Short mmCIF file of C-alpha atoms in Angstrom, two decimals:
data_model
loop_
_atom_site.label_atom_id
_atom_site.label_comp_id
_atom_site.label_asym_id
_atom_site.label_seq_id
_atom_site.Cartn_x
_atom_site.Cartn_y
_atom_site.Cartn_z
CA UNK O 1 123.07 78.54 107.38
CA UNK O 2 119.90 77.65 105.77
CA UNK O 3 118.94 78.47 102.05
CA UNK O 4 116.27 77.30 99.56
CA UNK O 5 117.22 75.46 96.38
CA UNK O 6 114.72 74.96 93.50
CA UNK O 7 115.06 72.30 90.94
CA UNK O 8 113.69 72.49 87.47
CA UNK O 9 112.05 68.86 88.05
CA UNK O 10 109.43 70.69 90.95
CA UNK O 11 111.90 69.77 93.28
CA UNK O 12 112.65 72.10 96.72
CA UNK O 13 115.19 71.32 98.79
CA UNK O 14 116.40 73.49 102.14
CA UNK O 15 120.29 73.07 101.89
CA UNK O 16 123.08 74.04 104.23
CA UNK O 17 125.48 76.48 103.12
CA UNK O 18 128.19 78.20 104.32
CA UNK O 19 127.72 81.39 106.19
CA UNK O 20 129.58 84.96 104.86
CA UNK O 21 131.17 85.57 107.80
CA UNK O 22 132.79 88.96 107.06
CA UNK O 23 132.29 91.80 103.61
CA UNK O 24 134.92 92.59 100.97
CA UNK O 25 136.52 95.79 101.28
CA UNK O 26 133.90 96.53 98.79
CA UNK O 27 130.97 94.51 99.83
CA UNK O 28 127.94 94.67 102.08
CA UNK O 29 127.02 91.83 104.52
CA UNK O 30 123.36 91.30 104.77
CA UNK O 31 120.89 89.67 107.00
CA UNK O 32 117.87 88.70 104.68
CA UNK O 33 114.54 89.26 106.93
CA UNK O 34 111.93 89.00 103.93
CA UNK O 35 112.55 87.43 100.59
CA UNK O 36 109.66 87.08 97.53
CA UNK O 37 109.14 84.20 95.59
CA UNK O 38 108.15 85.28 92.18
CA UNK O 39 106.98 84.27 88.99
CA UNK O 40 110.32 83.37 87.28
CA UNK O 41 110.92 81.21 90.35
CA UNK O 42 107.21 79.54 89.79
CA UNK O 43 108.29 78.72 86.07
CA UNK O 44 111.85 77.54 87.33
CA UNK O 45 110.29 75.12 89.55
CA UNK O 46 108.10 74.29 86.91
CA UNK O 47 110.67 73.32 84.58
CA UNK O 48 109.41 76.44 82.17
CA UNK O 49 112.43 78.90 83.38
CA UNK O 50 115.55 77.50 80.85
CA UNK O 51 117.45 80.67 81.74
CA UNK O 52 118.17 79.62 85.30
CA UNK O 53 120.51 77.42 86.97
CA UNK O 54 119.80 74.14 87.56
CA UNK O 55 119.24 73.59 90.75
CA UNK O 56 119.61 76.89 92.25
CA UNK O 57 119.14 79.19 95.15
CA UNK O 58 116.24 81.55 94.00
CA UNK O 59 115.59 85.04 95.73
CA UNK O 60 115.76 88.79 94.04
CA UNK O 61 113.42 90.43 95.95
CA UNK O 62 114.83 91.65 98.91
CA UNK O 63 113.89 92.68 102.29
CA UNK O 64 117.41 92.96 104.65
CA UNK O 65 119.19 94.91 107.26
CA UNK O 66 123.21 95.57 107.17
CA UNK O 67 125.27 93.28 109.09
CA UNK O 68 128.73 94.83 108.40
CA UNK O 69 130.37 96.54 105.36
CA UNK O 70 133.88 96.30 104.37
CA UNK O 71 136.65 99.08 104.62
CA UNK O 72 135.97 100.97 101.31
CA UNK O 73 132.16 100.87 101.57
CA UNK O 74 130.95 104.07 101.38
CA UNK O 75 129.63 105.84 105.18
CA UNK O 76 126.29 106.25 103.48
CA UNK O 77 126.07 102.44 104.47
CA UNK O 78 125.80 101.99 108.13
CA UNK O 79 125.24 98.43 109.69
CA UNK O 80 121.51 97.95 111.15
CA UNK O 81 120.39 100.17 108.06
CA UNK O 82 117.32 98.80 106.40
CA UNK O 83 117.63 98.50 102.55
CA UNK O 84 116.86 96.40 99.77
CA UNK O 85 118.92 95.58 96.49
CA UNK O 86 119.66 95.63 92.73
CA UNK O 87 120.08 92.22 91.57
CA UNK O 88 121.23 92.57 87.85
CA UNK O 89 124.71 92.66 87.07
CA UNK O 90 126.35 94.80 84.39
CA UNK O 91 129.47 93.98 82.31
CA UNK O 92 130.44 97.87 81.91
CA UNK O 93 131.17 96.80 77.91
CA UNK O 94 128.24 96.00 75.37
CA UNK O 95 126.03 98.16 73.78
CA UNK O 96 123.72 98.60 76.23
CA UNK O 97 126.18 99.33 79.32
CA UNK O 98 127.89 101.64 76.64
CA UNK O 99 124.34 103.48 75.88
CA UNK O 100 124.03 103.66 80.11
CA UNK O 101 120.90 101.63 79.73
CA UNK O 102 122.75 98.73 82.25
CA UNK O 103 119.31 97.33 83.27
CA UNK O 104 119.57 95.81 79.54
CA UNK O 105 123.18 94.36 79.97
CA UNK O 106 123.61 91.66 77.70
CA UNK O 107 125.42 89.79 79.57
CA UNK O 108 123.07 90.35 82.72
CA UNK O 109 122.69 87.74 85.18
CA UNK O 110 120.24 88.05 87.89
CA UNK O 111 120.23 86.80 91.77
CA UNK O 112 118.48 83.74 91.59
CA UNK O 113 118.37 82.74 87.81
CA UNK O 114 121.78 82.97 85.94
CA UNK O 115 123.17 82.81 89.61
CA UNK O 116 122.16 81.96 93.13
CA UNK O 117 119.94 84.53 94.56
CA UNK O 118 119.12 85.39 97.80
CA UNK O 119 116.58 82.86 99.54
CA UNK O 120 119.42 82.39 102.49
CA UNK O 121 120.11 84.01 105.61
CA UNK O 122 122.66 85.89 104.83
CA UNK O 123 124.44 87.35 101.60
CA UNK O 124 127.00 89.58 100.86
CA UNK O 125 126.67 92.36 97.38
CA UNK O 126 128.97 94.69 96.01
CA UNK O 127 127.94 97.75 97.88
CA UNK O 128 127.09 99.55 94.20
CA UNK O 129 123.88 96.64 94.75
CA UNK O 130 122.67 97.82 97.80
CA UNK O 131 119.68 100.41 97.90
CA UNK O 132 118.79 102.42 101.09
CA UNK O 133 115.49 101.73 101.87
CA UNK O 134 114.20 105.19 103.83
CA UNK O 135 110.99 104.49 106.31
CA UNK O 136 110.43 101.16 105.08
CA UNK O 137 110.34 97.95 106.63
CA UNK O 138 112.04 94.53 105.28
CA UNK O 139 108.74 93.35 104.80
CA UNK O 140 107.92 96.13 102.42
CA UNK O 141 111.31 96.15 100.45
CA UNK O 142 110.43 92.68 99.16
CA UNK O 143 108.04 94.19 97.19
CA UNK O 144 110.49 97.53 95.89
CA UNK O 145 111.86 95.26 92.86
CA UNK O 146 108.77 93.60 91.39
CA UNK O 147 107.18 97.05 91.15
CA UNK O 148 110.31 98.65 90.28
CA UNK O 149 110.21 96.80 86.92
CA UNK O 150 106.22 98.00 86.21
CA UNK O 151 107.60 101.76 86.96
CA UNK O 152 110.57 101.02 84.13
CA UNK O 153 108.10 100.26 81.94
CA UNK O 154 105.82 103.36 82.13
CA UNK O 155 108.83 105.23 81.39
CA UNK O 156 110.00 103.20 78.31
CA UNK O 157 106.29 104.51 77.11
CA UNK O 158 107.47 108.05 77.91
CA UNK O 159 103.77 108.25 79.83
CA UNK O 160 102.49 111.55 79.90
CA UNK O 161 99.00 113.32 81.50
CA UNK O 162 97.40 113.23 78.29
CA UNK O 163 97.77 109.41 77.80
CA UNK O 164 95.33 106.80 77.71
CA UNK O 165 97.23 103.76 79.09
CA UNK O 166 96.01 100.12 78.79
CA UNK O 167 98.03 97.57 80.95
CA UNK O 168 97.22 94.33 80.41
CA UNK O 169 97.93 92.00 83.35
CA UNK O 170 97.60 92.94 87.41
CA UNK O 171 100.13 90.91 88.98
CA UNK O 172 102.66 92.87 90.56
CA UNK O 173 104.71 93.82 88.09
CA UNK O 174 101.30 94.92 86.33
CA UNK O 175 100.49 96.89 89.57
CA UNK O 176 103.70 98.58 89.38
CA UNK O 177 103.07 100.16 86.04
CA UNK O 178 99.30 101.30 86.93
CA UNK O 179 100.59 102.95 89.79
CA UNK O 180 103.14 104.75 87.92
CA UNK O 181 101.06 105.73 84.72
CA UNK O 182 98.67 106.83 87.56
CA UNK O 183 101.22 109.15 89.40
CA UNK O 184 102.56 110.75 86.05
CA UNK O 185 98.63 111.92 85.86
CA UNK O 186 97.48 109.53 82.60
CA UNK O 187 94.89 107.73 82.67
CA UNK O 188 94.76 104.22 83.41
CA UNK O 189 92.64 101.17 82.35
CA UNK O 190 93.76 98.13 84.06
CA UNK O 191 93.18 94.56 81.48
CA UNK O 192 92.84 91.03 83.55
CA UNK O 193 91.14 88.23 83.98
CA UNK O 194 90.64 88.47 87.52
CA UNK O 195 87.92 90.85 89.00
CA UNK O 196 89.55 90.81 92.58
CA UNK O 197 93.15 91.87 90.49
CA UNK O 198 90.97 94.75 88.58
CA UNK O 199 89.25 95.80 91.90
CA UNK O 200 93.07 96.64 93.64
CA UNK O 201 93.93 97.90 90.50
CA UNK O 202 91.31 101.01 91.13
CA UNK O 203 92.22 100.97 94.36
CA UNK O 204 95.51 101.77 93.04
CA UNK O 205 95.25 104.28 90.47
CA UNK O 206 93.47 102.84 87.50
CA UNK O 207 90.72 104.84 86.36
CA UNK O 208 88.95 102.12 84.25
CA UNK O 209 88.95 98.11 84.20
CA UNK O 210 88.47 95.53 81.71
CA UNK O 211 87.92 91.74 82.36
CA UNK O 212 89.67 90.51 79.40
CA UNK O 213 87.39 87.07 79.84
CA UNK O 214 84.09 88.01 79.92
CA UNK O 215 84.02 91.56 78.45
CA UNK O 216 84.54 92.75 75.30
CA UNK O 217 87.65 94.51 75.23
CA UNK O 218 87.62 96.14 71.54
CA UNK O 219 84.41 98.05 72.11
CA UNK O 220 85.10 99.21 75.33
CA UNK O 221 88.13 100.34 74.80
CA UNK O 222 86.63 102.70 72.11
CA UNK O 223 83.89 103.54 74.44
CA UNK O 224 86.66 104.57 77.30
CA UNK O 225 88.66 106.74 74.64
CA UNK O 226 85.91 108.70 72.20
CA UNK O 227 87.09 106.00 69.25
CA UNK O 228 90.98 106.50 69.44
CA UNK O 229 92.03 103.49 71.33
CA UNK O 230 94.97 103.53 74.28
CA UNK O 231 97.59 106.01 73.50
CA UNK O 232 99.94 103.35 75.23
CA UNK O 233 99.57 99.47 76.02
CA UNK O 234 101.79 97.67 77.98
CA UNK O 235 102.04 93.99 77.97
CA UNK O 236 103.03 93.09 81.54
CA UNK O 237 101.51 89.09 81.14
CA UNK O 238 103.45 87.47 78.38
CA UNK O 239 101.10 85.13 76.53
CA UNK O 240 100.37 84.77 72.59
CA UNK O 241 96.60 86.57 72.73
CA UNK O 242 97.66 89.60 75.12
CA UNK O 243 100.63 90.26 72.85
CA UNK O 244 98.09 89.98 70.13
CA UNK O 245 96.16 92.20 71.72
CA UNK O 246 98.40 95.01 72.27
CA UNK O 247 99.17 95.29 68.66
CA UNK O 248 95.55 95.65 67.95
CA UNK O 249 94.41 97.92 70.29
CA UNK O 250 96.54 100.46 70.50
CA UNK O 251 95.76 103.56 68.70
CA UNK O 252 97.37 105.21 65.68
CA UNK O 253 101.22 106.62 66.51
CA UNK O 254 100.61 104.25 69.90
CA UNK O 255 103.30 103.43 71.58
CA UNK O 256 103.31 99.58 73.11
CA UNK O 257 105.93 98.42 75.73
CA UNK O 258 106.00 94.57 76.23
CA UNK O 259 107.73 93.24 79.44
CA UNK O 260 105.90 89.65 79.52
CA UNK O 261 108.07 86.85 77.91
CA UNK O 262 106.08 84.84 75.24
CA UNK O 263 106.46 81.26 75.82
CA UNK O 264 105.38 80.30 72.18
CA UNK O 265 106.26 82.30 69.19
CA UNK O 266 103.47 85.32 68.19
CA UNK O 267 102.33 85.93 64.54
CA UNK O 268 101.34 89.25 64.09
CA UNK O 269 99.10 91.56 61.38
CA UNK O 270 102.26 92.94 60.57
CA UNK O 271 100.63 95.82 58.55
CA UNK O 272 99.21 97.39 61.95
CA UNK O 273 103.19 98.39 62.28
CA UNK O 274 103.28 100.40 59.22
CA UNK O 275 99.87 101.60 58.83
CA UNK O 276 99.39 102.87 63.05
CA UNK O 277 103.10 103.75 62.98
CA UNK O 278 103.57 101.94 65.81
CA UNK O 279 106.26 101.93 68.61
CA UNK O 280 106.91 98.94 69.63
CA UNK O 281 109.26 98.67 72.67
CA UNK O 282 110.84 96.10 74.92
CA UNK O 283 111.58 97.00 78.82
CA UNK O 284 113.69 94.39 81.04
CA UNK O 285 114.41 95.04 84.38
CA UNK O 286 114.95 98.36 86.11
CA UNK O 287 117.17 101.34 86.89
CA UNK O 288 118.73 102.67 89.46
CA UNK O 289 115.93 105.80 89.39
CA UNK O 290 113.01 103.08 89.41
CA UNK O 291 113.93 101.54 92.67
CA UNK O 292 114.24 105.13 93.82
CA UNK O 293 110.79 106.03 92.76
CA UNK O 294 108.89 103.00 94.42
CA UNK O 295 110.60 103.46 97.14
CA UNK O 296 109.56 106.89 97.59
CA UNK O 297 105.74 105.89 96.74
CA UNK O 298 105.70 103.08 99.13
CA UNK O 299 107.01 105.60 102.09
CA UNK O 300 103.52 107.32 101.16
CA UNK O 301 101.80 104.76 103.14
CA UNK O 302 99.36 104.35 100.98
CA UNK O 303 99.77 101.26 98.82
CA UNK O 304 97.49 97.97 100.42
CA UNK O 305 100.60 96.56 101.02
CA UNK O 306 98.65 93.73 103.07
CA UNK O 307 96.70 92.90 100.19
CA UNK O 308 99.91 92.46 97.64
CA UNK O 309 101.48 89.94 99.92
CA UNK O 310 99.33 86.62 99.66
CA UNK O 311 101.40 84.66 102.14
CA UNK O 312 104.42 85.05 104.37
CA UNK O 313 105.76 81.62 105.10
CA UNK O 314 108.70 79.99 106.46
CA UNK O 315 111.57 78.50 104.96
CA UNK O 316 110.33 74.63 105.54
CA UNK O 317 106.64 75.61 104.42
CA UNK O 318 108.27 76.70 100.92
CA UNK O 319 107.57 73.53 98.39
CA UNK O 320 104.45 73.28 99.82
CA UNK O 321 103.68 76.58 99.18
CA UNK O 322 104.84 76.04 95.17
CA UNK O 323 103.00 73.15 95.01
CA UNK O 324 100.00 74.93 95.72
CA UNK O 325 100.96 78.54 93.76
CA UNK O 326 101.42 75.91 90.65
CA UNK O 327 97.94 74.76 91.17
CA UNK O 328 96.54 78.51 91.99
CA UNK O 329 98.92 80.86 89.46
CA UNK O 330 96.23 83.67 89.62
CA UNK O 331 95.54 83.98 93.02
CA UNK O 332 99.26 85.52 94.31
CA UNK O 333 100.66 88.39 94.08
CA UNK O 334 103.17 87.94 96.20
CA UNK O 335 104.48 85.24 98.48
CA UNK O 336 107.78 86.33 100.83
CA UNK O 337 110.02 84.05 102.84
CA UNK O 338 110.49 85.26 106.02
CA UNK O 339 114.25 84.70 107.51
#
């Protein structure tokens, strides 16, 4: 069967492999339909990504029906149902899996970084991994895990109605956490550099926008909150100045959750910890509970879900398609593969 393989030398290859033919007795066979390329793919075939294999079969956002389950898969798993997956492991042992926080697993590896994902036609996942998708489509699951990580976040900040909540970068993962912040009834200010990113970010819950290049965001973030600043900020881009940022613009006893990776080291007025009291959080991955709660927003209907995919493309159209995204990192939100 066919699969995608990225090197870290912006290299893509399509590759035979050998087709699952049957589950475990625990395991799930799926069919992948839609698959996203994202970000930590972009960097891998970049060369930027020195967590993931090299080379390696990318693919953690997933969009698949059931093909067959093995004997001890649990009935609430039916071939031909829709669904979409978890793709972190958990070791079941450090301090994390012992605290039941096993999105943080320290010995985590996800589906298409620390081990080949799911850009293929067909994969097979302990049935634990597998996540009924309700009314949605394949399409639509791509986008459940991206989002899923935006909605962890927002509850990391413990968002509440009375918040003011400043998230700084609209990609999807951004998106994710507007929407949530948005449905726990705070109010939202979405932070970018893009005006066509702020402009869906309204469209999907954000009350307030800031163009982070050509606005300044210090005085209108007092103007937007009577002098206090955000009650919560959460870094969702992962660069030096919005890290930066974060620190100095949340208000007094803020709370800021950063999900971005930092590709350089950040120096920091370190006396804005003590003095504002700060919380300052990290947030990896998802839970179980997040998927569940995107999931039930996207059955809504009404999320521009045509908007958030930039491209669907076939397998054989894929390193063009990086070799463009590399050239045009702001302008995607989401590109799937479509098996």
């Amino acid at each position: 069967m066919k699969a995608i393989e990225i090197s870290h030398n912006q290299e893509l290859n399509i590759i035979e492999v050998e087709r699952p033919v049957t589950p475990g007795r625990e395991e799930v066979l799926l069919k992948l339909e839609y698959v996203g390329f994202c970000g930590s793919d972009l960097n891998t075939f970049m060369g930027r990504n020195s967590m993931a294999l090299n080379p390696v079969i990318p693919g953690h956002e997933v969009g698949a029906v059931i093909e067959a389950v093995g004997a001890d898969v649990p009935e609430g798993l039916r071939p031909g149902m829709v669904v979409t997956c978890n793709p972190y492991t958990n070791c079941g042992k450090c301090a994390s899996c012992r605290n039941q926080r096993v999105n943080a697993c320290q010995h985590n590896e996800t589906l298409g970084v620390q081990r080949h994902g799911a850009m293929k036609e067909y994969i097979t996942l302990p049935w634990e991994k597998v996540i009924p998708a309700g009314l949605l489509t394949p399409k639509v699951c791509a986008l459940v895990e991206p989002m899923s990580v935006g909605f962890h976040a927002v509850s990391r900040a413990q968002v509440t109605d009375v918040d003011v909540v400043l998230v700084i970068g609209c990609g999807m993962v951004g998106m994710g956490a507007v929407v949530r912040a948005a449905m726990r009834g705070a109010t939202v200010v979405a932070a970018d550099i893009d005006d066509e990113k702020l402009a869906l970010a309204k469209q999907m819950g954000a009350s307030y926008t800031v163009n982070t290049r050509t606005e300044d965001v210090h005085q209108r973030l007092l103007e937007m909150t009577s002098g206090f600043g955000p009650d919560v900020v959460i870094e969702a881009v992962g660069s030096t100045p919005t890290y930066q940022m974060a620190v100095d613009e949340v208000a007094f006893t803020g709370r800021v959750v950063c999900i971005g990776y930092a590709k350089a080291e950040v120096s920091f007025q370190t006396k804005y910890f003590v003095q504002k009291e700060l919380d300052i959080r990290g947030s990896r991955n998802a839970q179980p509970s997040d998927f569940r709660a995107v999931i039930h927003y996207l059955e809504r209907g009404t999320c521009p879900v045509d908007t958030l995919i930039t491209k669907i493309i076939k397998p054989d159209e894929a390193l063009d398609t990086m070799r463009w995204w590399s050239q045009n990192p702001g302008k995607v939100f989401r590109i799937l593969v479509k098996f």
